[in-house]
CSV table of C-alpha atoms and ligand atoms in Angstrom, one decimal:
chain,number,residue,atom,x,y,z
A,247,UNK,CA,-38.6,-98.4,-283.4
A,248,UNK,CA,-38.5,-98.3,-287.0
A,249,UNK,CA,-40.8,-100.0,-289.0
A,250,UNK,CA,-40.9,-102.4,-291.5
A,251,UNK,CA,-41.5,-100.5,-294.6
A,252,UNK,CA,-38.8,-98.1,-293.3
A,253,UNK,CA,-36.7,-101.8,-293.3
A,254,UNK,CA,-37.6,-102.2,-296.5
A,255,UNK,CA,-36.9,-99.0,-298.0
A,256,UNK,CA,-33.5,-98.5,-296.6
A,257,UNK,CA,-32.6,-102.5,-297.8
A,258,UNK,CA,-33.6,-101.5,-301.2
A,259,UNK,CA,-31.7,-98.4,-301.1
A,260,UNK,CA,-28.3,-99.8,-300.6
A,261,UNK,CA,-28.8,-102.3,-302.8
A,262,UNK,CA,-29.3,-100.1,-305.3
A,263,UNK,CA,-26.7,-97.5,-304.0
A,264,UNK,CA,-24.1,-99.9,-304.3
A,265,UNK,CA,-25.2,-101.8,-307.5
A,266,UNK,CA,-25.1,-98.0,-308.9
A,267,UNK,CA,-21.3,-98.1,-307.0
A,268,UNK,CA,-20.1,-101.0,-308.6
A,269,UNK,CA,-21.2,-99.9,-312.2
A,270,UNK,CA,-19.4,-96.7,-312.2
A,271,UNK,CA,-16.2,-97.8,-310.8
A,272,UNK,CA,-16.0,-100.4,-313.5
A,273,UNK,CA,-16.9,-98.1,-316.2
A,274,UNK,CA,-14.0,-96.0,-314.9
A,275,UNK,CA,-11.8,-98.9,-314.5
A,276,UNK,CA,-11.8,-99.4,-311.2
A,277,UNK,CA,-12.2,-102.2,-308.7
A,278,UNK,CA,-15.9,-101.6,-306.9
A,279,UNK,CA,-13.7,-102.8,-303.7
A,280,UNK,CA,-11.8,-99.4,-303.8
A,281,UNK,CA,-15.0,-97.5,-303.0
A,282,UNK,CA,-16.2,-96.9,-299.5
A,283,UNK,CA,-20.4,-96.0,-299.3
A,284,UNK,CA,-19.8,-93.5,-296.1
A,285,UNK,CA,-23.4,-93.4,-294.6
A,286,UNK,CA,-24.3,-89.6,-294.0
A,287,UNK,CA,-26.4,-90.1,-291.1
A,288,UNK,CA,-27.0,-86.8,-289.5
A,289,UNK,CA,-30.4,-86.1,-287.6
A,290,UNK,CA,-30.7,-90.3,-288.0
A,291,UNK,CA,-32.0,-91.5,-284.7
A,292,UNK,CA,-29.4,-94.3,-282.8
A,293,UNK,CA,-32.5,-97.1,-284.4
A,294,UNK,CA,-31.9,-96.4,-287.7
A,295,UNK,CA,-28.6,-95.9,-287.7
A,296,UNK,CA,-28.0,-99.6,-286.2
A,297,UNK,CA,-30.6,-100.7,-288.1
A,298,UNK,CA,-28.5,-99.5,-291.4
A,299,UNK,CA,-25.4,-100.2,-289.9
A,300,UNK,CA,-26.4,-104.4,-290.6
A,301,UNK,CA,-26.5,-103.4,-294.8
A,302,UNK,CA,-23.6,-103.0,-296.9
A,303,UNK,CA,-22.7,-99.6,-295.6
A,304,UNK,CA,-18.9,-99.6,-294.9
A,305,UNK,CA,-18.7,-96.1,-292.7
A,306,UNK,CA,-20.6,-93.6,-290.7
A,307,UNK,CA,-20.6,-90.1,-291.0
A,308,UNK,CA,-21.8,-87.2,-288.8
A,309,UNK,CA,-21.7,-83.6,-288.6
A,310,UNK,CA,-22.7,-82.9,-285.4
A,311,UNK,CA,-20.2,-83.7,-282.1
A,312,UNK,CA,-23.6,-84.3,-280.1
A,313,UNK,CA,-25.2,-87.0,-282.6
A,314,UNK,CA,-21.4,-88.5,-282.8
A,315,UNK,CA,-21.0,-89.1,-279.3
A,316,UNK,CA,-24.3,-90.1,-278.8
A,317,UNK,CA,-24.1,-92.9,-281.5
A,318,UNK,CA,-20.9,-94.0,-281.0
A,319,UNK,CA,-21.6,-94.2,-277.4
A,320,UNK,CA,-24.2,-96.3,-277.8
A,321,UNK,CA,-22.9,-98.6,-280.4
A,322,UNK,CA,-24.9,-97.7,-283.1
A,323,UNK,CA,-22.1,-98.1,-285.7
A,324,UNK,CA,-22.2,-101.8,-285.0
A,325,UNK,CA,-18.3,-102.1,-284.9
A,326,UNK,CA,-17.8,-100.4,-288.2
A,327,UNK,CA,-15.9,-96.7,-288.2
A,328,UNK,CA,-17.5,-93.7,-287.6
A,329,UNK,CA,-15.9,-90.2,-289.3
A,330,UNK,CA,-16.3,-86.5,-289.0
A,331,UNK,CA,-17.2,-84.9,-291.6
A,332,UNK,CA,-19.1,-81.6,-290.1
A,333,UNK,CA,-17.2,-78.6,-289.3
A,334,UNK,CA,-15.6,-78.6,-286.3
A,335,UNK,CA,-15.7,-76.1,-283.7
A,336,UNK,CA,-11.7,-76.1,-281.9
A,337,UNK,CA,-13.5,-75.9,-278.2
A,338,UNK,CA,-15.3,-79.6,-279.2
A,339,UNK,CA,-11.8,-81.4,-280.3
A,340,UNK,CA,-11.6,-83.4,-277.4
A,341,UNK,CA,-15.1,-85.3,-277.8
A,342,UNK,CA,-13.8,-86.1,-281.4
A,343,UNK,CA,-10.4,-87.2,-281.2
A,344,UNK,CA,-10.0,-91.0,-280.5
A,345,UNK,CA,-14.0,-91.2,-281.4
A,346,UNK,CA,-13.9,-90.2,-284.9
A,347,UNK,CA,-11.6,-92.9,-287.1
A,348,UNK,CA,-10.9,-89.9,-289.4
A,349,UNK,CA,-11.9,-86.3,-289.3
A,350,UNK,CA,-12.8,-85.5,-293.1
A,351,UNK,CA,-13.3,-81.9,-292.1
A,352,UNK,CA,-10.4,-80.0,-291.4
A,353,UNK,CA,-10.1,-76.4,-292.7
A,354,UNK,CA,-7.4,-74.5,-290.5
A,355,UNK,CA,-3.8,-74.5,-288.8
A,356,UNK,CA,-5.6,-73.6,-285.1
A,357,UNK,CA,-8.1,-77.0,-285.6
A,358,UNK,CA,-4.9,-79.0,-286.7
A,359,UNK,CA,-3.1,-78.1,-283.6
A,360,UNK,CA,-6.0,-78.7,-281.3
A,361,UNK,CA,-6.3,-82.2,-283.0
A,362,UNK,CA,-2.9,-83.1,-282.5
A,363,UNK,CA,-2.3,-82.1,-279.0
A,364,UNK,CA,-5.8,-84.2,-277.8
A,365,UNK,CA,-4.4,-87.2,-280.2
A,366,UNK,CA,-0.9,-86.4,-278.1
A,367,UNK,CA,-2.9,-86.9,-274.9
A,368,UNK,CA,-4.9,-89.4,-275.8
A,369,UNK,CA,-1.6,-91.3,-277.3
A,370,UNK,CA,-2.8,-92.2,-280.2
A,371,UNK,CA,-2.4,-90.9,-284.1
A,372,UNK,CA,-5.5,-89.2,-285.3
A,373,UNK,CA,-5.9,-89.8,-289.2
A,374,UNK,CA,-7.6,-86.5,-290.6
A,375,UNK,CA,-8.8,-85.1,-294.0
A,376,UNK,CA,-8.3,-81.7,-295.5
A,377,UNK,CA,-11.6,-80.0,-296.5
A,378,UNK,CA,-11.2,-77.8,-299.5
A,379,UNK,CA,-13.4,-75.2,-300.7
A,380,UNK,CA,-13.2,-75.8,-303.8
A,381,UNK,CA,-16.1,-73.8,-305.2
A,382,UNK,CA,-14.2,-70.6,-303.3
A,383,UNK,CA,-17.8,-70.5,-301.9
A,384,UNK,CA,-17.8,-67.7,-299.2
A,385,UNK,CA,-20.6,-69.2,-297.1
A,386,UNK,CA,-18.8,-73.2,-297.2
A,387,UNK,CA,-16.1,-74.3,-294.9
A,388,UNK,CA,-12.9,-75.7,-296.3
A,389,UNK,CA,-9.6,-74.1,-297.3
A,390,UNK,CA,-9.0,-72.9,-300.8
A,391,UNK,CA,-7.1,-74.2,-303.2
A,392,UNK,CA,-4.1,-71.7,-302.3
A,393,UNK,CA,-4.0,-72.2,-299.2
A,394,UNK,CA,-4.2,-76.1,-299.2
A,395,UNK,CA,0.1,-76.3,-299.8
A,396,UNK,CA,0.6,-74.2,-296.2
A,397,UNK,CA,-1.7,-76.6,-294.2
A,398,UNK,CA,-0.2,-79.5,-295.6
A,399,UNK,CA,3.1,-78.7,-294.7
A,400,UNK,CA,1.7,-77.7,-291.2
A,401,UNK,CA,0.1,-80.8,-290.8
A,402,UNK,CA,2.9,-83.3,-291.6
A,403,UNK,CA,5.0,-81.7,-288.8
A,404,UNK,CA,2.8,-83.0,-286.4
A,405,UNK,CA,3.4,-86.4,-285.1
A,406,UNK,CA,0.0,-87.3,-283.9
A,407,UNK,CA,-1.7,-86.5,-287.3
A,408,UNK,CA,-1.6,-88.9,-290.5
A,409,UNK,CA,-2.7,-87.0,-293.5
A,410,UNK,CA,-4.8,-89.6,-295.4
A,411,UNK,CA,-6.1,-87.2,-298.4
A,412,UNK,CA,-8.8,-84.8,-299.5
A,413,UNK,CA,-12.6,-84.0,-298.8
A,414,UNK,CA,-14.9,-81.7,-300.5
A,415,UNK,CA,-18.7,-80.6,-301.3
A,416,UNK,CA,-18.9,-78.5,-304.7
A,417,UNK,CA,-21.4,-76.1,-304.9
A,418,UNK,CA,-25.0,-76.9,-304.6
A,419,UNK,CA,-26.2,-75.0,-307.5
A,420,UNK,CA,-23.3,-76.4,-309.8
A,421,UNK,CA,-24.9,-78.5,-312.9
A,422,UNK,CA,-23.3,-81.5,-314.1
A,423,UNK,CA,-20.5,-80.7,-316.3
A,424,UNK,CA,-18.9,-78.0,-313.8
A,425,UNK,CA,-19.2,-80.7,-310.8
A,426,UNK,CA,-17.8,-83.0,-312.3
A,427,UNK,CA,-14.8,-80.5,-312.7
A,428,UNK,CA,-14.9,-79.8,-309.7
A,429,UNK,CA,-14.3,-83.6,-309.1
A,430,UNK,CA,-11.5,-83.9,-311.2
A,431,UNK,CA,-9.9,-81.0,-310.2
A,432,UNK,CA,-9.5,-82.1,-306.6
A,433,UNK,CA,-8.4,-85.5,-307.4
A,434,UNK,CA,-5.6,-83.8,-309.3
A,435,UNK,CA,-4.9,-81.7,-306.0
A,436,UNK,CA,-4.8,-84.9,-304.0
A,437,UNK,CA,-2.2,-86.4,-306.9
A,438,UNK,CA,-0.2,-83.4,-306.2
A,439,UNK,CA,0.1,-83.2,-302.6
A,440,UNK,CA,0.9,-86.8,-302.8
A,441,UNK,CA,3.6,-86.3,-304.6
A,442,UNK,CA,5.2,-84.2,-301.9
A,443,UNK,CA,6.1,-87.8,-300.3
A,444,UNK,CA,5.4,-85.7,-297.1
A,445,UNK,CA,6.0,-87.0,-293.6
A,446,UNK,CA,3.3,-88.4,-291.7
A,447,UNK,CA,1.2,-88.4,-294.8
A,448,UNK,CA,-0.3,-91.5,-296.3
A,449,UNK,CA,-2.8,-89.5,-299.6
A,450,UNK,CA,-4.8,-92.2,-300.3
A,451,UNK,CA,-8.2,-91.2,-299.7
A,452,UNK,CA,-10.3,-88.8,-301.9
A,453,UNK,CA,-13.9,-88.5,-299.9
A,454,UNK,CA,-16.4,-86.5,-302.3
A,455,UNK,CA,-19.8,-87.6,-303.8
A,456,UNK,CA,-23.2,-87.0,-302.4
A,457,UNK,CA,-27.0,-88.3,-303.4
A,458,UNK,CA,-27.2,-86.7,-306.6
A,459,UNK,CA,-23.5,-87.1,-307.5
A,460,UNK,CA,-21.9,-89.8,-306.5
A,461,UNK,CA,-21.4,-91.6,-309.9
A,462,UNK,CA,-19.5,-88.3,-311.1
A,463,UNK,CA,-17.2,-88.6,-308.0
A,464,UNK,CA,-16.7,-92.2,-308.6
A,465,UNK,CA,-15.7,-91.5,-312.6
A,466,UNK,CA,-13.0,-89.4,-311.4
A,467,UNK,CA,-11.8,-90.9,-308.4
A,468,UNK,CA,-13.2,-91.1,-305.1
A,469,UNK,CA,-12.4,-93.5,-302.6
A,470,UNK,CA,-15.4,-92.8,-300.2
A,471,UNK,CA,-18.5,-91.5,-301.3
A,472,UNK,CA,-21.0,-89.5,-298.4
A,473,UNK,CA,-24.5,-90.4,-299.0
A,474,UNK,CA,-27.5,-89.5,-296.5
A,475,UNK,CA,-30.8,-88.9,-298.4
A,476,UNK,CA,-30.4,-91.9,-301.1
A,477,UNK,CA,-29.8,-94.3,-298.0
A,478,UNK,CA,-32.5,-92.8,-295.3
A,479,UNK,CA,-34.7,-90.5,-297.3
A,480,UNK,CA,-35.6,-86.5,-296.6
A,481,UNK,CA,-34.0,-85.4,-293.6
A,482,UNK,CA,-36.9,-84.0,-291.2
A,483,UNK,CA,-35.4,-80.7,-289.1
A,484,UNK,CA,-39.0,-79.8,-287.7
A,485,UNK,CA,-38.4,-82.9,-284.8
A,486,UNK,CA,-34.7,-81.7,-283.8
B,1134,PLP,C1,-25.4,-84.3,-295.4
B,1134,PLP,C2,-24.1,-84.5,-296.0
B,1134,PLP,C3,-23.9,-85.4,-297.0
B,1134,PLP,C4,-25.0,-86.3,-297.6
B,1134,PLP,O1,-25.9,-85.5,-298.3
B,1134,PLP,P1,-27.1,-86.1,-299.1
B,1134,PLP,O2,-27.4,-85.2,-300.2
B,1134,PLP,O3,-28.2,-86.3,-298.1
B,1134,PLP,O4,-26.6,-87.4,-299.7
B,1134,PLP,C5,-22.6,-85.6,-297.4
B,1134,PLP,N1,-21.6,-84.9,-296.9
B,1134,PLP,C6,-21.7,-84.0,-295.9
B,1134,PLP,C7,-20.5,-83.3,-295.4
B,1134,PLP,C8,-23.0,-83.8,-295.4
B,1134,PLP,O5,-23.2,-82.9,-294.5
């Protein structure tokens, strides 16, 4: 059960998330409609993410296979897409595949291939993200910049993958003016691949902006912002 301030307090947010939405797309002359809210819902229990799933959140995300399957499986989503956007271990694949609408987190050739033989089982086309490192942290996931133009052309070989775009999560201890680089810089890299006109690729999606951020990332061009503590408040480890 969740209670009614909790309601409250997660109503309020939204409304406020996506007022905030709307005003920075149109200040970057965009339509508010080409923005997804992606609901970051990790260590969320299966109450509040149904509970959430009846605002104007337009996709889940998780980061853990476990809390994915778990939600999913018990319709938690309401009908509306759940994504991947953890990092994903190659020996969990299988649980993801045909679950997850898109995987925003993929980082290497072995994960690609993994994803595209269970999509070739399954029969279906998985549509993924690449995850770039675009701080070249050396503790964050992702690919680097370099190494981006190698996976794409991996990727688009493989005919139960569609390449929809780009993901990424700067660095946390960037300030404003370098994040915001860090934004533009990777919408240029998802111009660029898209521009390859590569087979089975379809670039349209640009998934970066977090609590703090997400009006930066919207200024230079996401499509789907990720966005857990704004929506649910602090996330509590101490009861996992
Ligand atoms: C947790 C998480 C978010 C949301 O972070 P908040 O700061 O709580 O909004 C976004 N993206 C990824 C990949 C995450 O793991």
């Amino acid at each position: 059960m969740i209670s009614q301030q909790q309601q409250q307090a997660m109503t309020e947010a939204v409304a406020r998330i996506r007022d905030t939405m709307a005003q920075a797309a149109r200040a970057a002359g965009r339509d508010p409609a080409s923005v997804q809210l992606c609901a970051a819902c990790k260590t969320r229990t299966v109450e509040e993410v149904r509970f959430s799933a009846g605002l104007a959140i337009d996709l889940f995300g998780e980061n853990h296979v476990q809390e994915l399957v778990e939600k999913a499986d018990a319709g938690a989503y309401e009908g509306k897409p759940g994504h991947f956007i953890g990092h994903l271990q190659t020996n969990k694949v299988n649980k993801v595949v045909g679950r997850a609408a898109l995987i925003q987190s993929v980082d290497s050739q072995r994960l690609l291939e993994k994803i595209d033989a269970a999509a070739g089982r399954l029969g279906l086309v998985q549509d993924i993200l690449l995850e770039i490192n675009i701080g070249e942290e050396s503790s964050k996931s992702g690919v680097t910049q370099d190494s981006l133009w190698p996976l794409l052309d991996e990727a688009s070989t493989r005919e139960h993958l569609r390449l929809r775009g780009l993901m990424a999560i700067p660095p946390a201890d960037a300030d404003e003016s370098q994040t915001r680089r860090f934004f533009a810089r990777m919408r240029e890299l998802l111009e660029k691949a898209a521009a390859l006109g590569l087979p089975n690729a379809q670039m349209d999606i640009l998934s970066m902006g977090m609590s703090g951020d997400y009006a930066a990332a919207i200024a230079e061009g996401a499509t789907i912002v990720r966005i857990g503590t704004a929506i649910y408040g602090a996330r509590d480890y101490s009861k996992k």
